[in-house]
Each structure stands twice: as structure tokens, then as C-alpha cells.
Amino acid sequence: MTNEAIPNLTAFNEAALDQAFAALEKQASDGAASLDGPEAVEAYRLQWLGRKQGRLNDVSSRWLKAAPPEAKKLLGQRFNALKKHVEDLLDQASGAGPSDAALAAEAIDITLPGTRRLTGAEHPITRTLHEITQVFAALGYSVGVGPEVETDYYNFESMNFPPGHPARDTQDTLVVANQERRPLRDRLLLRTHTSPVQMRTMERQAPPVRIIIPGKVHRNDAADATHSPIFHQVEGLCVDTNITFSDLKGTLDHAMKALFGSSVKTRFFPSFFPFTEPSADVQISCIFCGGKGCRKCKQSGWIELLGCGMVDPAVFAFAQEKQPAYDPKKISGFAFGMGVERIAMMKYGISEIGQFYAGDMRFLGQFV
Ligand code: DAH
């Protein structure tokens, strides 16, 4: 890099000035021609434009200051032209960037298709859960949740499973260890169903209530093709004045048609749950054979899908401890509970419940 000292000027006429500035422009151009990277460009910028040591600063202090007043204008014009020349050279040099070869190596072909990134998708269980919730939300139900670690009181006692009652044996329960010193009602367990959230809801809210409760539940069941110790349920509860079994039938018939198609039929079979009286199991006409009878419905034409019933007055009596308005003489209600995995398996033709939890992308990728 040339860095000859700026000579002193002896003559200030136009010809002398032209010659002096032409020499500097040439030096500037020569210097800029060999710049080979951002560091060299920066050194060049300092060399010419640096505030204290830069050559233009030198020109200004040696020539401008020494110039007789009548030459100052001519000198100033040339000085500005030189400055612009250096700045242009710098712009070019810093814009030039890497060599053509380096550029070619890095070039991207914008005509090639892009790399498609996988966006996530709802897990089929979550999706089914949302679908069910949606059907009831459209009927004016709100959505509630409750804890998965529940007390014996909410999971069993307040749902009318008294301590020691054989109905408790129908739900093989995982309990939290080392709680023998607590009263039974306060002992913790993993909820075996979403029904306890019925009571939690009623304790917080006087009637009318219309609520749907999606959630995860746990049972000490061995896993097989259709059972998993952890699964999902959607609970429903409707309490108001004059709620009848017809309301229950109409609501669930509508929900099944919304979920499985308008041609499905429903039928209600007497059943037993401690927290409903009367209780029923709901069957839908087989969605695989349309009711004619096939392997899936064991030739019966019907598939059992959920439990339901009219809320037992004993359950309202527990709710009345916190909310006196749940007076079974004045209000009535229905409840229902359904297994999400079972519904998802039917909707999507899945025969192994374990597929939902295996995390196999070949399976999950089908639901994108
Ligand atoms: N909690 C029951 C179970 O897990 C399902 C159920 C049946 C819920 C009837 C209800 C109901 O609310 O009315 O087996």
C-alpha cells in the first residue's frame, strides 16, 4: 500500500492544482485495485479517510490551510472531488466481497424445490378429544378439567362408591404410597375416571351446569390390544330444572351422529354405575357393517361405546354440602362418560391401542 507523504504545494494555480490532485487520484486508484478482503478495505479506508492520520486530512491541513484566499475555492472543489473518488473506490471495494469462484461455490439454485419442514400435527388422541369436545361446545357446554392425582373422596366416595363397597373393585386403582395415617377420604390416588370432576364442578358452580371434561385417567390394568393402564375419557354433566332421560338420549344420539355420521343409530341398555340412577350403556349401530353384523360387532350389528345415566340423588347430596342449590327435589341432571381411545380406534380403524403411545412416526404420520 502506497503511503507517500503528502508533499507541500508551492504553486496554487489551476494547472498546478490539477496536477497535484491527479497524482493523488492515481495513488488512490492504484491502492484500491489490490484490496483483497474486508480487512484490507478497512486499512485503506483509514489510510485515506482516517480522521487524524488519513491522507485527506493531511491534504486538508497542508494544502487548504496554506492556500492563498483566492485559491481556496479551486482547491476546495478538487478536494471534494478527490474525497468522492476515494469513497466511490471504497464502495466498490467493499461491495465486491468474495471472489467469483467463492461466490460460485456458495451459489444456490433458486429453481430447485425447497426443503419442506415437517410441521407438527395433533396426535390422533388429542384430535379425537378435541372433536368430541367440539360437538358439546356447539351445544353450549363449557369445558372443565380436574387433577389427575385425586383424593379418594372425589374419585370414589362423593361419586357414591362408599368405602369398602364392591363397586370400587370395578376400577382397579393405583394409589399413592404411605398415606395410611390420613383419613381414607383424603388419601391420594391416580383418578380412575373423569367423573370426580363432576363433583369439583358442582362444588364451584350452582346449577344450571353444562360441562364437558376431557382428561387422562389411570387404572392398574394389564395392557393388551384394547386396554392401556393410562387412557383418556370425556365426561359430561348437565344439571338444570326438569332435565329428563329424553334429554340424555337426544343429546347423546346427536353427539354420536356428529362423531360417526348421521346414519348411525343409538340404543340404550340398562346398566349400573354408582353415581347414576337409572344408568345405561349406549350402543351405536356398527359403523363397519351398517348394522348387518360383522366380525367387528361380533355379528350383533351394535357396538357398545359409553356409559351414562341420570345423576343419582346421593351424588347431589354430596354436592349440597358446598352448594345447597343441588336439591334433588328441585333439579335433576344427566351424566355420561366415554373412552377417547375406543372412539379414536373406531373412527380411524386402529386395532392396537398401543399404537397411540409407541411414538412411531410411520403411524403418527398418517394423521398429519
Ligand atoms: N366413569 C365411568 C367409567 O369410567 C364412565 C361413566 C359412566 C361416566 C356413566 C358417567 C356416567 O358420567 O354417567 O367407567
Coordinates of C-alpha atoms and ligand atoms in Angstrom, one line a residue:
M1 CA 0.0 0.0 0.0
T2 CA 1.5 3.3 -1.1
N3 CA 1.7 5.9 1.6
E4 CA 3.9 8.6 0.3
A5 CA 3.8 11.7 2.4
I6 CA 1.7 14.5 1.1
P7 CA 4.2 17.0 -0.5
N8 CA 3.9 20.7 0.2
L9 CA 2.3 22.7 -2.6
T10 CA 4.3 25.5 -4.0
A11 CA 2.0 26.9 -6.7
F12 CA -1.8 27.3 -6.4
N13 CA -2.8 28.0 -9.9
E14 CA -5.3 25.7 -11.7
A15 CA -2.7 23.8 -13.6
A16 CA -0.6 23.1 -10.5
L17 CA -3.7 22.0 -8.6
D18 CA -4.9 19.8 -11.3
Q19 CA -1.6 18.1 -11.5
A20 CA -1.3 17.6 -7.7
F21 CA -4.8 16.2 -7.3
A22 CA -4.4 14.0 -10.4
A23 CA -1.4 12.4 -8.8
L24 CA -3.4 11.7 -5.6
E25 CA -6.3 10.3 -7.5
K26 CA -4.0 7.9 -9.2
Q27 CA -2.4 6.8 -5.9
A28 CA -5.9 6.3 -4.5
S29 CA -7.0 4.2 -7.6
D30 CA -3.8 2.2 -7.5
G31 CA -4.2 1.5 -3.8
A32 CA -7.8 0.4 -4.2
A33 CA -7.0 -2.0 -7.0
S34 CA -5.3 -4.5 -4.8
L35 CA -7.7 -4.7 -1.9
D36 CA -8.4 -8.4 -1.3
G37 CA -10.8 -8.6 1.7
P38 CA -12.6 -6.7 4.3
E39 CA -9.5 -6.1 6.4
A40 CA -7.6 -4.6 3.6
V41 CA -10.6 -2.4 2.7
E42 CA -10.7 -1.1 6.3
A43 CA -7.0 -0.3 6.3
Y44 CA -7.4 1.5 3.0
R45 CA -10.3 3.5 4.5
L46 CA -8.2 4.5 7.5
Q47 CA -5.3 5.4 5.2
W48 CA -7.3 7.8 3.2
L49 CA -10.2 8.9 5.3
G50 CA -8.9 8.3 8.8
R51 CA -9.9 11.4 10.9
K52 CA -6.4 12.1 12.3
Q53 CA -3.8 10.2 10.2
G54 CA -5.8 9.9 7.0
R55 CA -4.2 11.3 3.8
L56 CA -7.2 13.6 3.0
N57 CA -6.8 15.1 6.5
D58 CA -3.2 15.7 5.6
V59 CA -4.1 17.3 2.3
S60 CA -6.6 19.5 4.1
S61 CA -4.1 20.7 6.7
R62 CA -1.1 21.1 4.3
W63 CA -2.8 22.5 1.2
L64 CA -6.1 24.1 2.2
K65 CA -4.6 25.9 5.1
A66 CA -1.6 27.1 3.2
A67 CA -3.6 28.3 0.1
P68 CA -4.0 32.0 -0.5
P69 CA -7.6 33.1 -0.2
E70 CA -8.2 33.3 -3.9
A71 CA -7.1 29.7 -4.5
K72 CA -9.2 28.2 -1.6
K73 CA -12.3 27.7 -3.7
L74 CA -10.5 25.9 -6.6
L75 CA -8.7 23.8 -4.0
G76 CA -11.9 23.0 -2.1
Q77 CA -13.7 21.8 -5.3
R78 CA -10.8 19.5 -6.1
F79 CA -10.5 18.3 -2.6
N80 CA -14.2 17.3 -2.6
A81 CA -13.9 15.6 -5.9
L82 CA -10.9 13.6 -4.6
K83 CA -12.8 12.6 -1.4
K84 CA -15.8 11.4 -3.5
H85 CA -13.4 9.5 -5.7
V86 CA -11.9 7.7 -2.6
E87 CA -15.4 7.0 -1.3
D88 CA -16.5 5.5 -4.6
L89 CA -13.5 3.3 -4.7
L90 CA -14.3 2.1 -1.1
D91 CA -17.9 1.4 -2.0
Q92 CA -16.8 -0.7 -4.9
A93 CA -14.1 -2.5 -2.9
S94 CA -16.4 -3.4 0.0
G95 CA -19.3 -4.3 -2.4
A96 CA -17.0 -6.6 -4.4
G97 CA -16.9 -9.1 -1.5
P98 CA -15.6 -12.6 -2.1
S99 CA -14.1 -13.7 -5.4
D100 CA -16.2 -15.0 -8.2
A101 CA -15.0 -18.6 -7.5
A102 CA -16.1 -18.3 -3.9
L103 CA -19.4 -17.0 -4.9
A104 CA -20.0 -19.7 -7.4
A105 CA -19.2 -22.4 -4.8
E106 CA -21.8 -20.9 -2.5
A107 CA -24.5 -20.1 -5.0
I108 CA -27.9 -21.7 -4.5
D109 CA -30.1 -22.7 -7.4
I110 CA -33.3 -21.0 -6.6
T111 CA -35.1 -23.1 -9.2
L112 CA -34.7 -26.2 -7.1
P113 CA -37.7 -27.1 -4.8
G114 CA -37.2 -26.0 -1.1
T115 CA -36.6 -28.3 1.8
R116 CA -40.0 -29.0 3.3
R117 CA -40.0 -28.9 7.1
L118 CA -42.4 -31.2 8.9
T119 CA -45.0 -29.1 10.8
G120 CA -46.4 -30.9 13.8
A121 CA -49.8 -32.3 13.8
E122 CA -52.3 -33.2 16.5
H123 CA -51.9 -36.6 18.0
P124 CA -54.9 -38.8 17.0
I125 CA -56.0 -38.9 20.7
T126 CA -55.8 -35.2 21.1
R127 CA -57.6 -34.8 17.8
T128 CA -60.4 -37.1 18.9
L129 CA -60.6 -35.4 22.2
H130 CA -61.0 -32.0 20.6
E131 CA -63.6 -33.4 18.1
I132 CA -65.7 -34.7 21.0
T133 CA -65.3 -31.5 23.0
Q134 CA -66.3 -29.5 19.9
V135 CA -69.6 -31.4 19.5
F136 CA -70.6 -30.5 23.0
A137 CA -69.2 -27.0 22.9
A138 CA -71.6 -26.4 20.0
L139 CA -74.4 -27.4 22.3
G140 CA -73.4 -24.8 24.8
Y141 CA -71.3 -26.9 27.1
S142 CA -68.3 -25.4 28.8
V143 CA -65.0 -27.3 29.1
G144 CA -63.5 -28.2 32.5
V145 CA -60.5 -30.0 33.8
G146 CA -59.5 -31.6 37.2
P147 CA -56.4 -33.1 38.8
E148 CA -55.0 -36.5 37.7
V149 CA -53.8 -37.1 41.3
E150 CA -57.2 -37.2 43.1
T151 CA -58.5 -37.9 46.6
D152 CA -60.4 -41.0 47.5
Y153 CA -63.3 -38.6 48.3
Y154 CA -63.7 -37.1 44.8
N155 CA -62.8 -40.3 42.9
F156 CA -65.0 -42.6 44.8
E157 CA -66.9 -41.5 47.9
S158 CA -68.6 -38.5 46.5
M159 CA -69.4 -40.4 43.4
N160 CA -71.4 -42.8 45.6
F161 CA -68.8 -45.5 45.9
P162 CA -68.8 -45.9 49.8
P163 CA -65.6 -47.2 51.4
G164 CA -65.5 -51.0 51.1
H165 CA -68.2 -51.1 48.5
P166 CA -67.7 -53.8 45.9
A167 CA -68.3 -51.2 43.1
R168 CA -64.8 -50.0 43.8
D169 CA -63.5 -53.3 42.5
T170 CA -64.6 -52.4 39.0
Q171 CA -61.9 -49.8 38.8
D172 CA -58.5 -51.3 39.8
T173 CA -56.9 -48.3 41.3
L174 CA -53.3 -47.1 41.6
V175 CA -52.9 -45.4 44.9
V176 CA -50.1 -43.1 46.2
A177 CA -48.0 -45.0 48.8
N178 CA -47.5 -44.2 52.5
Q179 CA -50.8 -42.5 53.3
E180 CA -52.2 -44.8 55.9
R181 CA -52.1 -42.1 58.5
R182 CA -54.5 -39.9 56.6
P183 CA -58.3 -40.4 56.8
L184 CA -59.4 -42.5 53.9
R185 CA -61.2 -39.7 52.2
D186 CA -58.0 -37.6 51.9
R187 CA -55.8 -40.3 50.6
L188 CA -54.4 -39.7 47.1
L189 CA -54.8 -41.9 44.1
L190 CA -54.5 -41.7 40.3
R191 CA -58.0 -40.9 39.2
T192 CA -59.6 -43.9 37.6
H193 CA -62.2 -41.9 35.7
T194 CA -63.0 -38.2 34.9
S195 CA -66.2 -38.4 37.0
P196 CA -64.7 -36.8 40.1
V197 CA -64.6 -33.6 38.1
Q198 CA -68.4 -33.7 38.2
M199 CA -68.3 -33.1 41.9
R200 CA -65.5 -30.5 41.7
T201 CA -67.6 -28.6 39.2
M202 CA -70.8 -28.7 41.2
E203 CA -69.0 -27.6 44.4
R204 CA -67.8 -24.5 42.5
Q205 CA -70.9 -23.7 40.5
A206 CA -74.6 -23.7 41.3
P207 CA -77.0 -25.1 38.7
P208 CA -77.5 -24.8 35.8
V209 CA -74.4 -26.7 34.7
R210 CA -73.5 -28.0 31.3
I211 CA -69.9 -29.1 31.2
I212 CA -67.6 -31.4 29.3
I213 CA -64.4 -32.7 30.9
P214 CA -61.7 -34.3 28.8
G215 CA -58.8 -35.9 30.6
K216 CA -56.3 -38.6 31.3
V217 CA -57.1 -41.5 33.7
H218 CA -55.2 -44.4 35.2
R219 CA -56.0 -48.0 36.1
N220 CA -54.0 -50.9 37.2
D221 CA -55.0 -52.9 34.1
A222 CA -52.7 -55.1 32.1
A223 CA -52.0 -53.7 28.6
D224 CA -53.5 -55.7 25.7
A225 CA -54.8 -54.8 22.2
T226 CA -57.6 -52.7 23.7
H227 CA -56.5 -51.8 27.2
S228 CA -53.9 -49.5 28.5
P229 CA -53.2 -48.5 32.1
I230 CA -53.3 -44.9 31.0
F231 CA -56.0 -43.7 28.8
H232 CA -58.4 -40.8 28.2
Q233 CA -62.0 -40.1 28.9
V234 CA -64.5 -37.4 28.2
E235 CA -67.0 -36.8 30.9
G236 CA -70.2 -34.8 30.5
L237 CA -72.6 -33.4 33.1
C238 CA -75.8 -31.4 32.6
V239 CA -77.8 -30.2 35.6
D240 CA -80.8 -27.9 35.4
T241 CA -84.5 -27.9 36.3
N242 CA -86.5 -30.6 34.5
I243 CA -83.7 -32.5 32.9
T244 CA -85.1 -35.9 31.8
F245 CA -83.8 -39.1 30.4
S246 CA -85.2 -37.9 27.0
D247 CA -82.7 -35.0 27.1
L248 CA -79.9 -37.5 27.8
K249 CA -81.0 -39.7 24.9
G250 CA -81.4 -36.8 22.5
T251 CA -78.1 -35.3 23.4
L252 CA -76.1 -38.5 23.1
D253 CA -77.9 -39.5 19.9
H254 CA -77.0 -36.2 18.4
A255 CA -73.4 -36.5 19.6
M256 CA -72.9 -40.0 18.1
K257 CA -74.3 -38.8 14.8
A258 CA -72.0 -35.8 14.8
L259 CA -69.0 -38.1 15.6
F260 CA -69.7 -41.1 13.4
G261 CA -72.1 -39.8 10.7
S262 CA -75.8 -39.1 10.5
S263 CA -76.7 -42.6 9.6
V264 CA -75.7 -44.2 13.0
K265 CA -78.4 -45.2 15.3
T266 CA -78.2 -45.4 19.1
R267 CA -79.8 -47.6 21.6
F268 CA -79.7 -47.5 25.4
F269 CA -79.3 -50.6 27.6
P270 CA -79.9 -50.8 31.3
S271 CA -76.6 -50.8 33.2
F272 CA -75.1 -49.9 36.6
F273 CA -72.9 -47.0 37.8
P274 CA -73.0 -46.0 41.4
F275 CA -73.3 -42.3 40.5
T276 CA -76.3 -42.5 38.1
E277 CA -79.8 -43.9 38.6
P278 CA -81.1 -45.2 36.2
S279 CA -77.8 -46.0 34.3
A280 CA -77.4 -47.1 30.8
D281 CA -74.8 -48.3 28.3
V282 CA -75.1 -46.6 24.9
Q283 CA -74.6 -48.7 21.8
I284 CA -74.3 -47.4 18.3
S285 CA -75.2 -49.3 15.1
C286 CA -72.0 -50.9 13.8
I287 CA -70.2 -48.3 11.7
F288 CA -68.3 -51.1 9.9
C289 CA -71.2 -53.1 8.6
G290 CA -74.0 -50.6 9.0
G291 CA -75.8 -52.9 11.4
K292 CA -75.9 -56.1 9.3
G293 CA -73.5 -58.0 11.6
C294 CA -69.7 -58.5 11.1
R295 CA -66.6 -59.6 13.0
K296 CA -66.1 -56.1 14.5
C297 CA -69.5 -56.1 16.1
K298 CA -69.5 -59.9 16.9
Q299 CA -72.3 -60.3 14.4
S300 CA -74.7 -58.3 16.6
G301 CA -74.8 -55.1 14.5
W302 CA -74.2 -53.0 17.6
I303 CA -71.1 -51.6 19.3
E304 CA -71.1 -50.5 22.9
L305 CA -69.5 -47.1 23.3
L306 CA -70.2 -45.3 26.5
G307 CA -71.9 -45.2 29.9
C308 CA -74.5 -42.7 31.1
G309 CA -77.4 -42.1 33.4
M310 CA -79.4 -39.7 35.4
V311 CA -77.3 -38.2 38.3
D312 CA -78.0 -40.2 41.5
P313 CA -79.7 -38.1 44.2
A314 CA -76.9 -39.4 46.5
V315 CA -74.4 -37.5 44.4
F316 CA -76.4 -34.3 44.6
A317 CA -76.5 -34.8 48.4
F318 CA -72.6 -34.7 48.4
A319 CA -72.7 -31.6 46.2
Q320 CA -75.2 -29.9 48.6
E321 CA -72.5 -29.9 51.3
K322 CA -71.0 -27.0 49.4
Q323 CA -73.8 -25.8 47.1
P324 CA -77.3 -26.1 48.7
A325 CA -78.9 -25.4 45.3
Y326 CA -78.3 -29.0 44.2
D327 CA -81.5 -30.1 45.8
P328 CA -82.7 -33.3 44.1
K329 CA -86.3 -32.2 44.7
K330 CA -85.8 -29.1 42.6
I331 CA -83.2 -30.1 40.0
S332 CA -82.2 -33.1 38.0
G333 CA -79.4 -33.9 35.6
F334 CA -77.6 -36.5 33.5
A335 CA -74.0 -37.6 33.1
F336 CA -72.0 -39.6 30.7
G337 CA -68.5 -40.8 30.2
M338 CA -66.7 -42.1 27.1
G339 CA -63.3 -43.6 26.3
V340 CA -61.4 -41.5 23.8
E341 CA -59.1 -44.3 22.7
R342 CA -62.0 -46.5 21.9
I343 CA -63.7 -43.8 19.8
A344 CA -60.4 -42.9 18.0
M345 CA -59.8 -46.6 17.3
M346 CA -63.2 -46.9 15.7
K347 CA -63.1 -43.7 13.8
Y348 CA -59.6 -44.4 12.3
G349 CA -59.8 -48.2 12.1
I350 CA -57.0 -48.9 14.6
S351 CA -56.8 -52.3 16.1
E352 CA -54.0 -51.9 18.6
I353 CA -54.3 -49.3 21.4
G354 CA -50.6 -49.4 21.9
Q355 CA -50.0 -47.7 18.6
F356 CA -51.2 -44.4 20.2
Y357 CA -48.4 -44.4 22.7
A358 CA -45.5 -46.0 20.7
G359 CA -44.3 -42.7 19.1
D360 CA -43.8 -44.5 15.8
M361 CA -43.7 -41.8 13.1
R362 CA -44.9 -44.2 10.5
F363 CA -48.1 -44.5 12.5
L364 CA -48.4 -40.9 13.6
G365 CA -47.5 -39.5 10.1
Q366 CA -50.9 -40.9 8.8
F367 CA -52.7 -38.3 10.9
V368 CA -50.9 -35.2 9.5
Ligands
DAH1 N1 -66.9 -43.2 35.0 C1 -67.3 -44.3 34.2 C2 -66.2 -45.2 33.9 O1 -65.1 -44.8 34.0 C3 -67.9 -43.8 32.9 C4 -69.3 -43.2 33.2 C5 -70.4 -43.9 33.1 C6 -69.3 -41.8 33.4 C7 -71.6 -43.3 33.4 C8 -70.5 -41.2 33.6 C9 -71.7 -42.0 33.6 O2 -70.6 -39.9 33.9 O3 -72.9 -41.4 33.8 O4 -66.4 -46.4 33.7

